[in-house]
Amino acid sequence: MGRIFRWSNFKKTVRYLRRNGIRQAYYAARERMDAEHREYYVYEEPPGEELSRQRELGKEFTCRFSILVPLYETEETYLRAMVESVLSQTYGNFELILADASSSGRVEEIIRTYEDKRILYRRLKSNCGISGNTNQALMYATGDYAALLDHDDILTPDALFEMASRIEQEWRADGELKLLYSDEDKCSGDGTAFFEVNRKPDFNLDLLLSNNYICHFLVMKRQLMQELQLRGVCDGAQDFDLVLRCVGRLLGREKRPKRAEKLPVAHVKKVLYHWRCHEASTAENPQSKAYAYDAGKRAVEDFLRSRQWKGRVSHMRHLGFYRVDYQPGLLQNRTDVVLVGGRLLDRKNRIAGGIYTSQGEALYLGLHREYSGYMHRACLQQEAEMIDVRCMVASKEAEKILEEMTGLPYLKNPGNGRFNWRDGLKKDADYVGISRRLCERARELGMRIVWDPSLTEKI
């Protein structure tokens, strides 16, 4: 296939150049072109027989959704597409709550053409911003779960069924999910082309502090969302702030937990949401809501403060992405973390290892050190299943585990405080095997392992 040129990507490169300079813009443009050359994505709606199966199976479910949509002078084409994407869901146990803050009556006229009793339209007396308007919609919610939908975006026809199926599955196992999210993609302004699919990881606390990867399609226990509400001070990043405060609530009141608890959060690994791209949307033009990135930074800072974690949050070169620098260090701040790992680089400055799956598969392998990777994740702090002992900082607990495993003393590099693997292990050691066993033991103890790409080691 030939390369796909998108005018939007050219404009993003120009904006990136202005913010970050020629060198970084060069690598960003080169990486984007490489990605476009490899990219091939087609969204395929589930076939008719599958949609029919969902309609029948969904009759056995009891979960009810309240879908919240704040409206403001929404273009008719987008508005109808959004409403009809909800009305065509294979799972029909929902209410669509539309909170309209428009100054004209045009939106109301359009909504009045729909006679479906599941639509609850409310004309707001004043425009209180996206958080305030959503909170007013939330006041009317009566479902078991509340879901957030932007006024110009589209749900896939199986979105609510997939969420309900996962919720029911947990209920039958005597559990209760508090937060769910799905994969998503972007669609053209006319809703006919789909691209930039975002295949998300399962819940990852440190990745979430780096970027709101959860984003769409967000579903939360209704009572919990009503208790938390959206905060106007974070307008533009109100969903991100809501998720972080939800996670803070689920983590509990203990500020310095000794273990990393499994949270009642589920990732539905299917594209259930189409994020529409047009010039006014952040999907197409990040600068259209530049204030949102400062709001996101405040949300992360507030989360750290609520946990009593001392850290400085800074913007990264990609908009909407953040870095947390802990004072005086991550391990000193967080008792839930036992290991911090970094990148292994080869002689060509390409990633040779450092972060792995639990099976030992290296992530970001072969990526140039200046590249940011898929969804920029290769340059973000994140929880890891496994890191490499050759670029590692360990807690006292992990030091003892490593000493017990190898029968050798844990040696620190006096220059940077990391594990001195060249002197601390035998020259022919199975580094990946040792790393795997160490990380397996850490996970068995319920501890977090964090990967920080700012730590690098040449091998």
Coordinates of C-alpha atoms in Angstrom, one line a residue:
M1 CA 0.0 0.0 0.0
G2 CA 1.2 3.5 -0.7
R3 CA 1.5 6.1 2.0
I4 CA -1.6 7.9 3.2
F5 CA -1.3 11.6 3.3
R6 CA -3.6 13.5 5.7
W7 CA -3.7 17.3 5.7
S8 CA -4.5 17.2 9.4
N9 CA -1.2 15.4 10.2
F10 CA 0.7 18.0 8.2
K11 CA -0.9 20.7 10.3
K12 CA 0.0 18.8 13.5
T13 CA 3.6 18.6 12.4
V14 CA 3.7 22.4 11.8
R15 CA 2.3 23.1 15.3
Y16 CA 4.7 20.6 16.8
L17 CA 7.6 22.4 15.1
R18 CA 6.6 25.7 16.6
R19 CA 6.4 24.2 20.1
N20 CA 9.4 21.9 20.1
G21 CA 11.9 23.0 17.5
I22 CA 13.4 21.5 14.4
R23 CA 15.2 18.4 15.9
Q24 CA 12.2 17.1 17.7
A25 CA 9.9 18.0 14.8
Y26 CA 12.1 16.1 12.4
Y27 CA 11.8 12.9 14.4
A28 CA 8.1 13.4 15.0
A29 CA 7.4 13.8 11.3
R30 CA 9.6 10.9 10.3
E31 CA 7.9 8.6 12.9
R32 CA 4.4 9.8 11.7
M33 CA 5.3 9.0 8.1
D34 CA 6.6 5.6 9.1
A35 CA 3.4 4.9 11.1
E36 CA 1.2 6.0 8.1
H37 CA 3.1 3.7 5.8
R38 CA 2.3 0.7 8.2
E39 CA -1.2 1.8 9.2
Y40 CA -4.1 -0.2 7.8
Y41 CA -7.3 0.0 9.8
V42 CA -10.8 -0.7 8.7
Y43 CA -13.7 -0.5 11.2
E44 CA -16.1 -3.3 10.6
E45 CA -19.5 -3.2 12.2
P46 CA -20.6 -6.5 13.7
P47 CA -22.5 -8.6 11.1
G48 CA -26.3 -8.6 11.1
E49 CA -26.6 -12.0 12.7
E50 CA -24.3 -11.0 15.6
L51 CA -26.4 -7.8 16.2
S52 CA -29.5 -10.0 16.2
R53 CA -27.9 -12.4 18.7
Q54 CA -27.0 -9.4 20.9
R55 CA -30.6 -8.1 20.9
E56 CA -31.9 -11.5 22.0
L57 CA -29.2 -12.2 24.6
G58 CA -29.4 -8.7 26.0
K59 CA -33.0 -9.4 27.1
E60 CA -31.5 -11.5 29.9
F61 CA -29.5 -8.6 31.3
T62 CA -30.9 -6.2 33.9
C63 CA -28.3 -3.4 33.8
R64 CA -29.7 0.1 32.8
F65 CA -27.6 2.9 31.4
S66 CA -28.0 6.7 31.7
I67 CA -26.2 8.3 28.7
L68 CA -25.3 11.9 29.4
V69 CA -24.9 14.3 26.5
P70 CA -24.4 18.1 27.1
L71 CA -25.6 20.0 24.0
Y72 CA -24.6 23.5 22.7
E73 CA -25.7 24.7 19.3
T74 CA -24.8 21.2 17.9
E75 CA -24.8 21.0 14.1
E76 CA -27.8 19.1 12.9
T77 CA -25.9 16.4 11.0
Y78 CA -23.7 15.6 14.0
L79 CA -26.6 15.8 16.4
R80 CA -28.8 13.4 14.5
A81 CA -25.9 11.0 13.9
M82 CA -25.2 10.9 17.7
V83 CA -28.8 10.4 18.7
E84 CA -29.4 7.7 16.1
S85 CA -26.3 5.9 17.1
V86 CA -27.8 5.6 20.6
L87 CA -31.3 4.6 19.4
S88 CA -29.8 1.9 17.2
Q89 CA -28.1 0.1 20.1
T90 CA -28.6 -3.6 20.2
Y91 CA -29.1 -3.3 24.0
G92 CA -32.0 -1.1 24.6
N93 CA -32.2 -0.7 28.4
F94 CA -31.1 3.0 28.6
E95 CA -32.1 6.6 28.9
L96 CA -30.6 9.3 26.8
I97 CA -30.4 12.5 28.8
L98 CA -29.8 15.6 26.7
A99 CA -28.9 18.8 28.5
D100 CA -29.2 21.7 26.1
A101 CA -27.5 25.0 26.9
S102 CA -28.0 26.5 23.5
S103 CA -29.1 30.1 23.2
S104 CA -31.3 29.4 20.2
G105 CA -34.1 26.9 19.9
R106 CA -32.7 25.1 16.9
V107 CA -31.4 22.1 18.8
E108 CA -34.6 21.6 20.7
E109 CA -36.6 21.7 17.4
I110 CA -34.4 18.8 16.1
I111 CA -34.8 16.7 19.2
R112 CA -38.5 17.2 19.3
T113 CA -38.7 15.3 16.0
Y114 CA -37.8 12.1 17.9
E115 CA -40.6 10.3 19.7
D116 CA -38.6 7.6 21.5
K117 CA -39.6 7.7 25.2
R118 CA -36.0 6.8 26.2
I119 CA -34.9 10.4 25.2
L120 CA -35.1 12.8 28.1
Y121 CA -34.5 16.4 26.9
R122 CA -33.9 19.2 29.3
R123 CA -33.4 22.9 28.2
L124 CA -31.0 24.5 30.6
K125 CA -31.6 28.1 31.8
S126 CA -28.0 29.0 31.4
N127 CA -24.7 27.7 30.0
C128 CA -22.6 26.6 32.9
G129 CA -19.8 25.1 30.9
I130 CA -19.3 21.4 29.9
S131 CA -18.9 20.2 33.5
G132 CA -21.8 22.2 34.9
N133 CA -24.1 21.2 32.0
T134 CA -23.1 17.5 32.3
N135 CA -23.8 17.7 36.1
Q136 CA -27.3 18.9 35.4
A137 CA -27.9 16.0 33.1
L138 CA -26.5 13.7 35.8
M139 CA -29.1 15.0 38.2
Y140 CA -31.8 13.3 36.2
A141 CA -29.9 10.0 35.8
T142 CA -31.7 6.9 37.2
G143 CA -29.7 4.0 35.6
D144 CA -27.3 1.6 37.3
Y145 CA -24.5 3.1 35.3
A146 CA -23.9 6.5 33.7
A147 CA -22.0 6.9 30.4
L148 CA -20.5 10.0 28.9
L149 CA -21.0 10.8 25.2
D150 CA -19.9 14.0 23.4
H151 CA -22.6 15.7 21.3
D152 CA -20.8 15.2 18.0
D153 CA -19.4 11.6 18.5
I154 CA -20.9 8.2 17.6
L155 CA -21.4 5.0 19.5
T156 CA -21.0 1.7 17.6
P157 CA -24.3 -0.4 17.6
D158 CA -22.9 -2.9 20.1
A159 CA -21.4 -0.4 22.6
L160 CA -24.0 -0.8 25.3
F161 CA -24.4 -4.5 24.8
E162 CA -20.6 -5.1 25.3
M163 CA -20.7 -2.9 28.5
A164 CA -23.8 -4.7 29.8
S165 CA -22.3 -8.1 29.1
R166 CA -19.2 -7.3 31.1
I167 CA -21.2 -5.8 34.0
E168 CA -23.5 -8.9 34.1
Q169 CA -20.5 -11.2 34.0
E170 CA -19.1 -9.5 37.1
W171 CA -22.4 -9.5 38.9
R172 CA -22.7 -13.3 38.3
A173 CA -19.3 -13.7 40.0
D174 CA -20.6 -11.7 43.0
G175 CA -18.6 -8.6 42.0
E176 CA -19.5 -5.1 40.9
L177 CA -17.5 -3.0 38.4
K178 CA -17.3 0.7 39.2
L179 CA -15.6 1.9 36.0
L180 CA -15.4 0.6 32.4
Y181 CA -13.9 1.8 29.2
S182 CA -13.4 0.6 25.7
D183 CA -11.1 1.0 22.7
E184 CA -11.9 3.7 20.3
D185 CA -11.1 5.2 16.9
K186 CA -11.5 8.5 15.1
C187 CA -13.8 9.2 12.2
S188 CA -13.9 11.8 9.5
G189 CA -16.2 14.8 9.8
D190 CA -18.8 13.1 7.6
G191 CA -18.6 9.9 9.6
T192 CA -17.6 7.7 6.7
A193 CA -13.9 7.0 7.2
F194 CA -12.3 5.5 10.3
F195 CA -8.7 5.7 11.4
E196 CA -6.1 6.0 14.2
V197 CA -7.6 3.1 16.2
N198 CA -6.6 3.3 19.9
R199 CA -6.1 -0.2 21.3
K200 CA -5.8 0.4 25.0
P201 CA -4.1 -1.5 27.8
D202 CA -5.9 -2.8 30.8
F203 CA -5.9 -0.5 33.8
N204 CA -2.5 1.0 34.3
L205 CA -2.2 3.6 37.1
D206 CA 1.1 5.2 36.0
L207 CA 0.2 5.3 32.4
L208 CA -3.1 7.1 33.4
L209 CA -1.0 9.7 35.3
S210 CA 0.9 10.3 32.1
N211 CA -2.2 10.6 29.8
N212 CA -5.9 10.1 29.8
Y213 CA -5.7 6.9 27.8
I214 CA -9.1 5.7 29.2
C215 CA -11.0 8.6 27.4
H216 CA -13.9 7.1 25.4
F217 CA -16.2 5.1 25.9
L218 CA -16.4 5.9 29.7
V219 CA -19.0 4.2 31.8
M220 CA -19.2 4.6 35.6
K221 CA -21.4 3.4 38.4
R222 CA -24.1 6.1 38.5
Q223 CA -24.1 6.7 42.2
L224 CA -20.4 7.1 42.2
M225 CA -20.5 9.6 39.4
Q226 CA -23.2 11.6 41.1
E227 CA -21.1 11.7 44.3
L228 CA -18.0 12.8 42.4
Q229 CA -19.6 15.1 39.8
L230 CA -17.5 16.9 37.2
R231 CA -15.5 19.9 38.2
G232 CA -15.7 23.2 36.3
V233 CA -12.1 24.0 37.3
C234 CA -11.0 21.2 35.0
D235 CA -13.2 22.0 32.0
G236 CA -11.6 20.7 28.9
A237 CA -10.1 17.8 30.9
Q238 CA -13.2 17.1 33.0
D239 CA -13.4 13.4 32.0
F240 CA -9.7 12.9 32.9
D241 CA -10.2 14.6 36.3
L242 CA -13.3 12.5 37.0
V243 CA -11.5 9.3 36.2
L244 CA -8.5 10.2 38.4
R245 CA -10.8 11.1 41.3
C246 CA -12.7 7.9 40.8
V247 CA -9.5 5.9 40.9
G248 CA -8.5 7.8 44.0
R249 CA -11.8 6.8 45.6
L250 CA -11.3 3.1 44.6
L251 CA -7.7 3.1 45.9
G252 CA -9.1 3.9 49.4
R253 CA -8.1 6.3 52.1
E254 CA -4.8 4.8 52.9
K255 CA -2.2 7.3 51.6
R256 CA 0.8 5.0 51.7
P257 CA -0.5 1.5 50.9
K258 CA 1.9 -1.4 51.2
R259 CA 0.3 -3.2 48.3
A260 CA -1.3 -2.5 44.9
E261 CA -4.9 -3.5 45.2
K262 CA -6.8 -4.8 42.1
L263 CA -9.5 -2.3 41.3
P264 CA -13.0 -2.9 40.0
V265 CA -12.2 -1.4 36.6
A266 CA -12.7 -3.2 33.3
H267 CA -11.3 -2.6 29.8
V268 CA -13.6 -3.9 27.1
K269 CA -11.2 -4.7 24.2
K270 CA -13.4 -3.6 21.3
V271 CA -13.8 -0.3 19.5
L272 CA -17.1 1.0 20.8
Y273 CA -16.7 4.7 20.1
H274 CA -16.0 6.9 17.1
W275 CA -14.4 10.2 18.0
R276 CA -15.4 12.7 15.2
C277 CA -12.7 14.8 13.7
H278 CA -13.5 18.3 12.5
E279 CA -11.6 21.6 12.9
A280 CA -13.3 22.5 16.2
S281 CA -12.6 19.2 17.8
T282 CA -9.5 18.3 19.8
A283 CA -9.2 15.0 17.9
E284 CA -8.5 17.0 14.7
N285 CA -7.0 20.2 16.1
P286 CA -5.4 19.9 19.5
Q287 CA -4.9 23.6 19.7
S288 CA -8.7 24.1 19.5
K289 CA -8.8 23.5 23.3
A290 CA -5.3 24.3 24.4
Y291 CA -6.6 25.2 27.9
A292 CA -7.6 21.5 28.3
Y293 CA -4.0 20.5 28.7
D294 CA -3.4 22.8 31.6
A295 CA -6.6 21.5 33.1
G296 CA -5.3 17.9 32.7
K297 CA -2.1 18.9 34.4
R298 CA -4.1 20.3 37.4
A299 CA -6.0 17.0 37.5
V300 CA -2.8 15.0 37.9
E301 CA -1.4 17.4 40.4
D302 CA -4.6 17.1 42.5
F303 CA -4.4 13.4 42.4
L304 CA -0.8 13.4 43.6
R305 CA -1.8 15.8 46.4
S306 CA -4.7 13.6 47.4
R307 CA -2.3 10.6 47.8
Q308 CA 0.3 12.7 49.5
W309 CA 2.8 11.9 46.8
K310 CA 5.3 14.7 46.3
G311 CA 5.9 15.2 42.6
R312 CA 6.2 17.9 40.0
V313 CA 3.9 17.5 36.9
S314 CA 5.2 18.9 33.6
H315 CA 3.9 18.9 30.0
M316 CA 5.6 16.6 27.6
R317 CA 6.3 17.6 24.0
H318 CA 3.1 15.9 22.8
L319 CA 0.0 17.8 23.9
G320 CA -2.1 16.1 26.6
F321 CA 0.8 14.0 27.9
Y322 CA 2.5 14.6 31.2
R323 CA 5.5 13.5 33.2
V324 CA 5.6 13.1 37.0
D325 CA 9.0 13.7 38.7
Y326 CA 8.8 12.5 42.2
Q327 CA 10.7 14.2 45.1
P328 CA 13.2 12.8 46.1
G329 CA 12.3 9.7 44.1
L330 CA 9.5 7.4 43.1
L331 CA 10.4 4.7 45.5
Q332 CA 10.7 7.1 48.4
N333 CA 7.2 8.5 47.7
R334 CA 5.3 5.3 46.9
T335 CA 5.3 2.3 49.1
D336 CA 3.1 0.5 46.5
V337 CA 6.1 0.4 44.1
V338 CA 9.0 -2.0 44.5
L339 CA 10.9 -1.7 41.2
V340 CA 11.6 1.0 38.7
G341 CA 13.1 0.1 35.3
G342 CA 14.2 1.9 32.2
R343 CA 15.2 1.5 28.6
L344 CA 18.1 -0.6 27.2
L345 CA 19.5 1.0 24.1
D346 CA 21.8 -0.6 21.5
R347 CA 24.6 1.0 19.6
K348 CA 22.2 2.5 17.1
N349 CA 20.2 4.2 19.8
R350 CA 17.3 1.8 19.3
I351 CA 15.4 0.2 22.2
A352 CA 16.8 -3.3 22.8
G353 CA 14.7 -4.1 25.9
G354 CA 13.9 -2.8 29.4
I355 CA 10.1 -3.4 29.5
Y356 CA 8.5 -6.8 28.8
T357 CA 5.3 -8.6 28.9
S358 CA 4.9 -11.3 31.6
Q359 CA 6.1 -13.8 28.9
G360 CA 9.3 -11.9 28.4
E361 CA 8.3 -10.2 25.1
A362 CA 10.1 -6.9 24.7
L363 CA 7.9 -3.9 24.2
Y364 CA 8.9 -1.1 21.8
L365 CA 11.7 -3.3 20.5
G366 CA 13.8 -1.6 17.7
L367 CA 12.2 1.8 18.2
H368 CA 14.6 4.7 17.9
R369 CA 15.2 6.5 21.2
E370 CA 13.7 9.7 19.8
Y371 CA 10.5 8.0 18.6
S372 CA 7.5 8.0 21.0
G373 CA 5.8 4.8 19.6
Y374 CA 2.2 3.9 19.3
M375 CA 0.0 6.4 21.0
H376 CA 3.3 7.9 22.4
R377 CA 3.4 5.2 25.0
A378 CA 7.1 4.4 24.5
C379 CA 8.0 7.7 26.1
L380 CA 5.5 7.5 29.0
Q381 CA 5.9 6.3 32.6
Q382 CA 3.8 3.2 33.0
E383 CA 3.2 0.1 35.1
A384 CA 5.0 -2.9 33.8
E385 CA 4.7 -6.7 34.1
M386 CA 8.4 -7.0 33.9
I387 CA 11.5 -4.7 33.7
D388 CA 15.2 -5.5 33.2
V389 CA 17.7 -5.8 36.0
R390 CA 20.3 -4.1 33.7
C391 CA 18.5 -0.7 34.1
M392 CA 16.8 -0.9 37.4
V393 CA 16.3 0.8 40.8
A394 CA 15.0 -1.4 43.5
S395 CA 13.4 -0.9 46.9
K396 CA 15.0 -2.5 50.0
E397 CA 12.5 -5.3 49.7
A398 CA 13.4 -6.0 46.1
E399 CA 17.1 -5.9 46.9
K400 CA 16.7 -8.7 49.4
I401 CA 14.7 -10.8 46.9
L402 CA 17.4 -10.4 44.3
E403 CA 20.1 -11.3 46.7
E404 CA 18.2 -14.5 47.8
M405 CA 17.6 -15.4 44.1
T406 CA 21.2 -15.0 43.0
G407 CA 23.2 -15.5 46.2
L408 CA 25.1 -12.4 45.3
P409 CA 25.2 -9.0 47.1
Y410 CA 23.1 -6.2 45.6
L411 CA 25.5 -3.6 44.4
K412 CA 24.5 0.0 43.6
N413 CA 26.1 2.2 40.9
P414 CA 27.6 5.1 42.8
G415 CA 26.9 7.4 39.9
N416 CA 23.1 7.0 39.6
G417 CA 22.0 4.7 42.4
R418 CA 20.8 2.0 40.0
F419 CA 21.7 -1.7 40.3
N420 CA 25.3 -2.3 39.1
W421 CA 24.5 -5.4 37.1
R422 CA 28.0 -5.6 35.5
D423 CA 29.6 -6.1 38.9
G424 CA 26.6 -7.5 40.7
L425 CA 25.9 -10.5 38.5
K426 CA 28.0 -13.1 36.7
K427 CA 29.1 -12.1 33.2
D428 CA 27.2 -15.0 31.6
A429 CA 24.1 -14.4 33.7
D430 CA 20.6 -15.0 32.2
Y431 CA 19.5 -11.4 32.6
V432 CA 16.1 -11.8 31.2
G433 CA 15.4 -14.9 33.2
I434 CA 16.6 -13.2 36.4
S435 CA 14.4 -10.2 35.6
R436 CA 11.4 -12.4 35.0
R437 CA 11.8 -14.3 38.3
L438 CA 12.4 -11.1 40.3
C439 CA 9.3 -9.4 38.8
E440 CA 7.1 -12.5 39.2
R441 CA 8.0 -12.4 42.9
A442 CA 7.2 -8.7 43.2
R443 CA 3.8 -9.2 41.5
E444 CA 3.1 -12.2 43.8
L445 CA 3.6 -9.8 46.7
G446 CA 1.1 -7.4 45.2
M447 CA 3.6 -4.7 44.4
R448 CA 3.7 -2.3 41.4
I449 CA 6.5 -2.3 38.9
V450 CA 7.0 1.0 37.1
W451 CA 8.9 1.6 33.8
D452 CA 10.4 5.1 33.4
P453 CA 11.9 5.7 29.9
S454 CA 14.0 8.6 31.2
L455 CA 16.2 5.9 32.7
T456 CA 18.5 4.5 30.0
E457 CA 21.4 2.1 29.8
K458 CA 23.6 1.3 26.8
I459 CA 24.3 -2.4 26.2

